[in-house]
Tab-separated table of C-alpha atoms in Angstrom:
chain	number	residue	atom	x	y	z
A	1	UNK	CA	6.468	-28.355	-25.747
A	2	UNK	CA	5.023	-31.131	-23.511
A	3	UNK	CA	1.919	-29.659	-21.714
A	4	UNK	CA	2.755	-29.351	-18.555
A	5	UNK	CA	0.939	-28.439	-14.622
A	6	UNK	CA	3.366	-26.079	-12.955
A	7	UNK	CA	3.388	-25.270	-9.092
A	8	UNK	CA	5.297	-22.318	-7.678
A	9	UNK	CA	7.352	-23.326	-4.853
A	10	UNK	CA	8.457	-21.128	-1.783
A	11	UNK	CA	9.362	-23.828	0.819
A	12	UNK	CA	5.997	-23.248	2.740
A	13	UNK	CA	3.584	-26.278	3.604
A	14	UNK	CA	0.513	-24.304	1.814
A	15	UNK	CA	3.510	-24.740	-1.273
A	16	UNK	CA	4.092	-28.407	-1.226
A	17	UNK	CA	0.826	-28.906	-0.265
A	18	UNK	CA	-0.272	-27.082	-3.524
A	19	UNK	CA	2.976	-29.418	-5.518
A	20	UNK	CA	1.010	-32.522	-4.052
A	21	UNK	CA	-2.286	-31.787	-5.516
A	22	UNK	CA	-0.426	-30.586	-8.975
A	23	UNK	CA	1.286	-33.765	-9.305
A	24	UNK	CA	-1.817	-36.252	-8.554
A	25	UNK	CA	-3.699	-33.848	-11.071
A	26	UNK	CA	-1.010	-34.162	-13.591
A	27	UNK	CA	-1.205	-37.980	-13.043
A	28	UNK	CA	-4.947	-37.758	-13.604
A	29	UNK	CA	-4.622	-35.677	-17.228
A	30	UNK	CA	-1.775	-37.155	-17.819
A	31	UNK	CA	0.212	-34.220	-17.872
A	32	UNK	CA	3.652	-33.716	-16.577
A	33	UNK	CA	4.718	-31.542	-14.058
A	34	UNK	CA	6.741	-28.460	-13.477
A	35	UNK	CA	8.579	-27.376	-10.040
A	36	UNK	CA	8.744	-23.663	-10.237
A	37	UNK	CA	11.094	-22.098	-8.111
A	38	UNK	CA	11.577	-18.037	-8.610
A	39	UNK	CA	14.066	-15.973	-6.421
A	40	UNK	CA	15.183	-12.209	-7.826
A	41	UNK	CA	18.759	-13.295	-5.916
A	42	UNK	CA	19.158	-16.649	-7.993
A	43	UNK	CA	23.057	-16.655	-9.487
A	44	UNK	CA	23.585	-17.883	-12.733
A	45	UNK	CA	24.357	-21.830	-12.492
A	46	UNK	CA	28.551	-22.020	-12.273
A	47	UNK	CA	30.550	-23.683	-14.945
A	48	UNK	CA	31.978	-26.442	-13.003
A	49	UNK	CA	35.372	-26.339	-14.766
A	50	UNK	CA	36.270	-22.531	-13.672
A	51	UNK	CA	33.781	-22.223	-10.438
A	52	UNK	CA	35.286	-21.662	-6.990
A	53	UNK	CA	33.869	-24.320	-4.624
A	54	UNK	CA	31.613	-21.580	-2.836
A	55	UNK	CA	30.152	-20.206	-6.520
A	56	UNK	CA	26.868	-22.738	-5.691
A	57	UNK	CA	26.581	-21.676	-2.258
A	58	UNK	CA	24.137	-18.816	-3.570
A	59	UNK	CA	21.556	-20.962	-4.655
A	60	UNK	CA	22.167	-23.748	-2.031
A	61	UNK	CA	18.530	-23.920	-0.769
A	62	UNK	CA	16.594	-23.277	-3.769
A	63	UNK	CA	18.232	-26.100	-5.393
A	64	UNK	CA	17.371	-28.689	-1.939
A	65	UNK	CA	13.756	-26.890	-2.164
A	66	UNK	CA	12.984	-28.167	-5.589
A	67	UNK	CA	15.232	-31.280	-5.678
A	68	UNK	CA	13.621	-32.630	-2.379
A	69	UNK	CA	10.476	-32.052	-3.914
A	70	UNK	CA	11.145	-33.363	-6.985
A	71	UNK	CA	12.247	-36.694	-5.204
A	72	UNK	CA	9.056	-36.878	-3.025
A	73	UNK	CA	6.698	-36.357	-5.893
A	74	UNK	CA	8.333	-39.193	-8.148
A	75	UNK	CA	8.485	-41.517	-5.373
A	76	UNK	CA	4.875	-40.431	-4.780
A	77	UNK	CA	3.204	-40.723	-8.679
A	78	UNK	CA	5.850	-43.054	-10.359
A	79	UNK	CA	5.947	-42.853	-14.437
A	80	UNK	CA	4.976	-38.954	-13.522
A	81	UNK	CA	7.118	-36.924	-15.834
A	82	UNK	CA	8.975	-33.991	-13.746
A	83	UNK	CA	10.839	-31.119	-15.032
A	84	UNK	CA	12.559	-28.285	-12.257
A	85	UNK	CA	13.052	-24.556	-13.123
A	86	UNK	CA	14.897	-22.095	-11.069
A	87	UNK	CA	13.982	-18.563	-12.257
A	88	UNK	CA	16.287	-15.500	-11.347
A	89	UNK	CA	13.219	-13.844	-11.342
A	90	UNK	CA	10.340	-11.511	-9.296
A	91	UNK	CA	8.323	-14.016	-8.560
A	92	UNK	CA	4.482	-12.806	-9.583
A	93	UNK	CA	6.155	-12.138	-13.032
A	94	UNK	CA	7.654	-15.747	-13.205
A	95	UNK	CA	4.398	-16.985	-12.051
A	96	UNK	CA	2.240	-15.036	-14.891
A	97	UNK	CA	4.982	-16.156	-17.645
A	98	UNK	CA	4.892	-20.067	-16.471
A	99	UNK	CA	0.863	-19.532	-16.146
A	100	UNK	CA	1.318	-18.842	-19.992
A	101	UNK	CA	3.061	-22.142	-21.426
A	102	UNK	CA	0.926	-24.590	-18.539
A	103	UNK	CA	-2.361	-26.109	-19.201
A	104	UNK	CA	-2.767	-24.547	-15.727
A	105	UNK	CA	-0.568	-23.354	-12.399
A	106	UNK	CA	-0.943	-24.239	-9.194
A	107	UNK	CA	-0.145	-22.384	-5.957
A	108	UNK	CA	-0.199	-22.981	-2.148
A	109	UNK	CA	-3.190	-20.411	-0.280
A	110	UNK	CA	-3.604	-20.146	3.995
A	111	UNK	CA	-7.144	-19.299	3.222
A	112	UNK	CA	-8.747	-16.767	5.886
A	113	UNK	CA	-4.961	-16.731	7.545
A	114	UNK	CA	-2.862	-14.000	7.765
A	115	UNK	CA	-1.466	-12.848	3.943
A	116	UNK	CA	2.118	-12.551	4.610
A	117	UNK	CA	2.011	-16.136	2.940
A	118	UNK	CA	4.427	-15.813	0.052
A	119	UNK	CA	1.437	-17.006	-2.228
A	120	UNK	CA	-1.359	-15.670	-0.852
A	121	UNK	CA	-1.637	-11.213	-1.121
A	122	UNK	CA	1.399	-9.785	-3.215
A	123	UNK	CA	1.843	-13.479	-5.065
A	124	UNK	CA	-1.295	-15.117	-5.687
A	125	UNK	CA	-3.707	-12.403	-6.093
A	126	UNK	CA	-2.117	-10.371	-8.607
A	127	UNK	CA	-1.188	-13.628	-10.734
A	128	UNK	CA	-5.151	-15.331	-10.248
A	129	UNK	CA	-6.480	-11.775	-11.814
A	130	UNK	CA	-3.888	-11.570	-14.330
A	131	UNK	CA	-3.143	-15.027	-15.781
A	132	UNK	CA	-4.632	-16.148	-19.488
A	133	UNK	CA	-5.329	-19.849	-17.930
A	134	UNK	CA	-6.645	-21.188	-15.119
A	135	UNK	CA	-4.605	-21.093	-11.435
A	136	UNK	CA	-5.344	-23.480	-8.610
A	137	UNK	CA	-5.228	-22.577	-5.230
A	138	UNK	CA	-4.792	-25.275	-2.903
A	139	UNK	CA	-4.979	-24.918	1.336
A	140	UNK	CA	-2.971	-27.413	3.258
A	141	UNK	CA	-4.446	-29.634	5.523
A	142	UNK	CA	-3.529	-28.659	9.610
A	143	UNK	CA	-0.159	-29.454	10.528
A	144	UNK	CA	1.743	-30.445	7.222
A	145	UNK	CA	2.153	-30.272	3.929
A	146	UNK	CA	-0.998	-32.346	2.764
A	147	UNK	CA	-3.575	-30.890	0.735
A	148	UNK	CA	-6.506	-30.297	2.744
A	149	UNK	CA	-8.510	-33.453	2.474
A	150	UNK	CA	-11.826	-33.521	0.474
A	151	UNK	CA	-14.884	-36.132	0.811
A	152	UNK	CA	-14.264	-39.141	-1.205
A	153	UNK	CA	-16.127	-38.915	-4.415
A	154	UNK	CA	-17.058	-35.218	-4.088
A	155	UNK	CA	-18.728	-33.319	-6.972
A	156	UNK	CA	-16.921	-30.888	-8.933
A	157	UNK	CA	-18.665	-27.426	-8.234
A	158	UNK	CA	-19.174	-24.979	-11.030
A	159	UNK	CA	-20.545	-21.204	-10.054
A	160	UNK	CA	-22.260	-20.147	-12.935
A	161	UNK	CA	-24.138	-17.088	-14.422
A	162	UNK	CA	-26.854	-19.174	-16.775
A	163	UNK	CA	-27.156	-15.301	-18.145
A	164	UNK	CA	-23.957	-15.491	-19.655
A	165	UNK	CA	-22.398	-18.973	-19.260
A	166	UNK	CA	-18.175	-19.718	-20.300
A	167	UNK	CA	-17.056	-21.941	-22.343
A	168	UNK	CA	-14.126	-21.604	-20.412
A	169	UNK	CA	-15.172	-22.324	-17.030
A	170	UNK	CA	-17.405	-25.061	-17.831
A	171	UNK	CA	-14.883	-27.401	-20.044
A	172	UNK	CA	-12.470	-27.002	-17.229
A	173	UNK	CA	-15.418	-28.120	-14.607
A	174	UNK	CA	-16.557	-31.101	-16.847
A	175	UNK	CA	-13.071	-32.331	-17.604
A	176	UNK	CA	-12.135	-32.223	-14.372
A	177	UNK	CA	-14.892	-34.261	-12.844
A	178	UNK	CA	-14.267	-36.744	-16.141
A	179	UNK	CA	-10.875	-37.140	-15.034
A	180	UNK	CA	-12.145	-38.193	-10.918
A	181	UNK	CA	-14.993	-39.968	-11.766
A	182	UNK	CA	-17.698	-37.771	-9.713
A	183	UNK	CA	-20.157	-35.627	-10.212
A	184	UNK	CA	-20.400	-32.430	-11.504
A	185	UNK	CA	-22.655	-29.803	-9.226
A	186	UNK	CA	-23.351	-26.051	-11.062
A	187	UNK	CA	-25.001	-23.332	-8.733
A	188	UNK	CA	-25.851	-20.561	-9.116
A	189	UNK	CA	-27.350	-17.659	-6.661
A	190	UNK	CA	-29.317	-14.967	-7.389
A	191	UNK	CA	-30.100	-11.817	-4.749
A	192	UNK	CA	-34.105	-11.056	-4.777
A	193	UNK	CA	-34.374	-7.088	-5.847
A	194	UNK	CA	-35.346	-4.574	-3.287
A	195	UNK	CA	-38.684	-4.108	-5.094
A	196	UNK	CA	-39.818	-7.708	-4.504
A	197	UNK	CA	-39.130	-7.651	-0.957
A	198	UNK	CA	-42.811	-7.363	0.855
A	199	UNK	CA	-43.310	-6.361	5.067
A	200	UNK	CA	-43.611	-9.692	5.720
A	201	UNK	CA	-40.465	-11.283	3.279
A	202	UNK	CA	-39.652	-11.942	-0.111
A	203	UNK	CA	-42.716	-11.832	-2.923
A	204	UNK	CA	-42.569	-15.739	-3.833
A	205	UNK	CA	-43.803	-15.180	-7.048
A	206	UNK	CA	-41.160	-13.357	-7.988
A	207	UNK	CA	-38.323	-15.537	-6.423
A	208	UNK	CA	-40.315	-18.811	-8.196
A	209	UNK	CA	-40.311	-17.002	-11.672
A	210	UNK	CA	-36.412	-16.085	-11.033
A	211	UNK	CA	-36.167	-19.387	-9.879
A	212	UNK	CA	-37.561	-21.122	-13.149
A	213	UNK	CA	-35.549	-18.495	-15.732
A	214	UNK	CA	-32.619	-19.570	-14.084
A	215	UNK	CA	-32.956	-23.168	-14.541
A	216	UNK	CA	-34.294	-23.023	-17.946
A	217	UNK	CA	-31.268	-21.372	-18.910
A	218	UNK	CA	-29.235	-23.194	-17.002
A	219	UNK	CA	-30.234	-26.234	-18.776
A	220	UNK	CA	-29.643	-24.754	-21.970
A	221	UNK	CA	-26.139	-23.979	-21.458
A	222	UNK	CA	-25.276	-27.271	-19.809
A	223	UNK	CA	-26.730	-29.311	-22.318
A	224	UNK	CA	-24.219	-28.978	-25.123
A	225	UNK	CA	-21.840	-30.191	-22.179
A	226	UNK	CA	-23.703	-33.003	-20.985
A	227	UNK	CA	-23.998	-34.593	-24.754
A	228	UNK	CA	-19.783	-34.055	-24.724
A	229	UNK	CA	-18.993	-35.726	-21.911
A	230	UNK	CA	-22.150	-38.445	-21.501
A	231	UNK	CA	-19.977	-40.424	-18.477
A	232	UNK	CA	-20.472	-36.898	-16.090
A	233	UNK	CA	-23.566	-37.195	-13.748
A	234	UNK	CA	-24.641	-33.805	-13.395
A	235	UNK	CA	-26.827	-31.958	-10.976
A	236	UNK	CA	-27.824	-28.180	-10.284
A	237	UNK	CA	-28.521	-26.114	-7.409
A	238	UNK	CA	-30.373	-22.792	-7.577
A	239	UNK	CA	-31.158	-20.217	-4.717
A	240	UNK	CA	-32.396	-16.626	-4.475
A	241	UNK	CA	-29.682	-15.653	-2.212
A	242	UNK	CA	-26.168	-14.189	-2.187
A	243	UNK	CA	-24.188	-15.740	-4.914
A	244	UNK	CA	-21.132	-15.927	-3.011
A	245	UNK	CA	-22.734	-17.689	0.171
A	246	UNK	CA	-24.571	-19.826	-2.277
A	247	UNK	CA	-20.713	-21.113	-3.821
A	248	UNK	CA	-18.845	-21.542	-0.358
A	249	UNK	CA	-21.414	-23.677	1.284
A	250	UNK	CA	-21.632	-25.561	-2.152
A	251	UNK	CA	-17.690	-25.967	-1.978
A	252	UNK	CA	-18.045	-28.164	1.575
A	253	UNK	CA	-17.288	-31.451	0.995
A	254	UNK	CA	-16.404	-30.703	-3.105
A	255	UNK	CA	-13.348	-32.473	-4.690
A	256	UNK	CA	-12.883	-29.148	-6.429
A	257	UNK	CA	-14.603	-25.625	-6.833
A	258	UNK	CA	-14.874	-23.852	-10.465
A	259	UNK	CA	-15.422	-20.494	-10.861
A	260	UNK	CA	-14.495	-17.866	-13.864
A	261	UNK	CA	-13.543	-14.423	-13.829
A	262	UNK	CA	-13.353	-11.757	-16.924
A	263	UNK	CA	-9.731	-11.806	-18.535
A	264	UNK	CA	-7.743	-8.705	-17.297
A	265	UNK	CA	-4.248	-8.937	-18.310
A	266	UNK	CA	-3.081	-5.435	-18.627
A	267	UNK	CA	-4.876	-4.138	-15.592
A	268	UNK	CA	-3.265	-2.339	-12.431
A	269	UNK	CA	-5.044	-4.059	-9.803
A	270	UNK	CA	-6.711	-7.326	-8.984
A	271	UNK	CA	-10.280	-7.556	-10.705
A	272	UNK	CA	-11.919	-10.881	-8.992
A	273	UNK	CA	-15.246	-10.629	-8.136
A	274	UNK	CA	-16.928	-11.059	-4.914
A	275	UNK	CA	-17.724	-14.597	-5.741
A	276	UNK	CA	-14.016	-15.545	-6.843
A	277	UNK	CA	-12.852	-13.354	-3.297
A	278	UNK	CA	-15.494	-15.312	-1.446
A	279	UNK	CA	-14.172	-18.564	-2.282
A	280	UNK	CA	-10.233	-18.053	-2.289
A	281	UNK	CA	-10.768	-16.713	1.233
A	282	UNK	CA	-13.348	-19.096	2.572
A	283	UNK	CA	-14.325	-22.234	0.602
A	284	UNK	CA	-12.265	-25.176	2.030
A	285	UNK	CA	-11.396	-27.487	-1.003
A	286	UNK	CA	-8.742	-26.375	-4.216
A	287	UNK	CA	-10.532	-23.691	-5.951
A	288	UNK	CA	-9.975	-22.912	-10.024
A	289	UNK	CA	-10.319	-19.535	-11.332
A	290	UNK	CA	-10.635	-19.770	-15.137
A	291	UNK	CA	-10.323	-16.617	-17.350
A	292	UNK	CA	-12.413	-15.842	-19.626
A	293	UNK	CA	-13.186	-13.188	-21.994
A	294	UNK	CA	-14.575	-9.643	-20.636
């Protein structure tokens, strides 16, 4: 099977938004890409020989959704190789399945809007904490159906635990700042402990030599990274602060923010993170959540 970006699709600008961004990033990998449409209602497509004329009513707008989209996005990244699917399915389990067979999946997000968004709350959620590889959530620009616009040449930024660094989560980051030609940016924030904290602020001692063990380590697990892919300038930012403040600011003006979360497949709920919440809810470029082993 070709390896493929797929984008759910639900008919909603944050949707083709998010099926704009796959299909440039497909064209970047040189991937193809794959228009996922799921509706539980879907009927089986009629045989044409023994089907009544209304038999394709059923599916009359799921089949323009995709279609039109499928049009736009040729027109829009010509040689781009596009496949449709319409899934008589639920769509979070569609979603997790398709997640599965794609080198990653893609999905419109409103951000800090409202979450009766078809992707965003019962959708997306359940499918970023459950899928095995990465999902991309993309927030449309205001008033259409772009993606939301980030600074030309932006860094890719990687959130990052130098305590116990990913494979996972940084070959996604450097290979997708190989394939944009930018800069890759890994932070990382650390909150100073209640017992450092003096009357008149934080012991600077403390937050230097938490400052330097970071870094060193930091260093250590980038290095391996740096030697694989020489052509990616890369850069570090460290702060004794809240880790998830430290990520969203970093995100402003990013092409892209990485960030990894443990590998729950089989759990009941959504298991995120506060970082991974922060930045689905508030960072303003695409943001990548990579699983990775527990």
């Amino acid at each position: 099977m070709q390896p493929v970006v797929t984008v759910g699709l639900d008919g909603s600008p944050e949707s083709l938004a998010a099926a704009r961004w796959a299909a440039d990033e497909a064209g970047r990998r040189g991937l193809a890409l794959r228009l996922l449409h799921a509706w539980p209602l879907l009927a089986p497509e009629p045989d044409p020989a023994t089907a009544s004329p209304h038999a394709a009513d059923r599916n009359y707008w799921s089949q323009r959704l995709v279609h039109t989209a499928e049009a736009e996005l040729r027109a829009r990244r010509p040689g781009l190789s596009v496949e449709v699917a319409l899934v008589a399915r639920d769509a979070r389990d569609a979603l997790l399945d398709a997640a599965a067979e794609a080198e990653m999946l893609v999905l419109g997000s409103r951000g800090l809007e409202a979450v009766e968004s078809y992707f965003l709350g019962e959708v997306s959620l359940p499918v970023v904490a459950r899928a095995v590889r990465p999902v991309v959530l993309v927030r449309a620009a205001p008033g259409g159906g772009e993606p939301a616009p980030a600074s030309p040449g932006g860094p890719v930024v990687v959130a990052l635990d130098p305590r116990t660094p990913r494979d996972e989560v940084l070959d996604f980051a450097f290979h997708s700042a190989a394939a944009r030609s930018v800069p890759l940016l890994a932070v990382h924030g650390r909150s100073v402990p209640l017992h450092a904290h003096t009357p008149w602020g934080a012991d600077h001692g403390v937050t230097e030599e938490m400052t330097t063990d970071a870094r060193t380590r930091l260093n250590a697990a980038l290095r391996p990274w740096r030697e694989k892919y020489p052509q990616v300038e890369v850069a570090d930012s460290i702060r004794t602060t809240s880790p998830a403040k430290v990520v969203v600011e970093a995100a402003t003006g990013a092409a892209l923010l990485v960030a990894g979360r443990r590998a729950h497949p089989h759990s009941l709920g959504p298991r995120l993170g506060h970082v991974v919440h922060a930045a689905l809810h508030h960072a303003c470029c695409p943001v990548a959540v990579v699983p990775h082993p527990a």
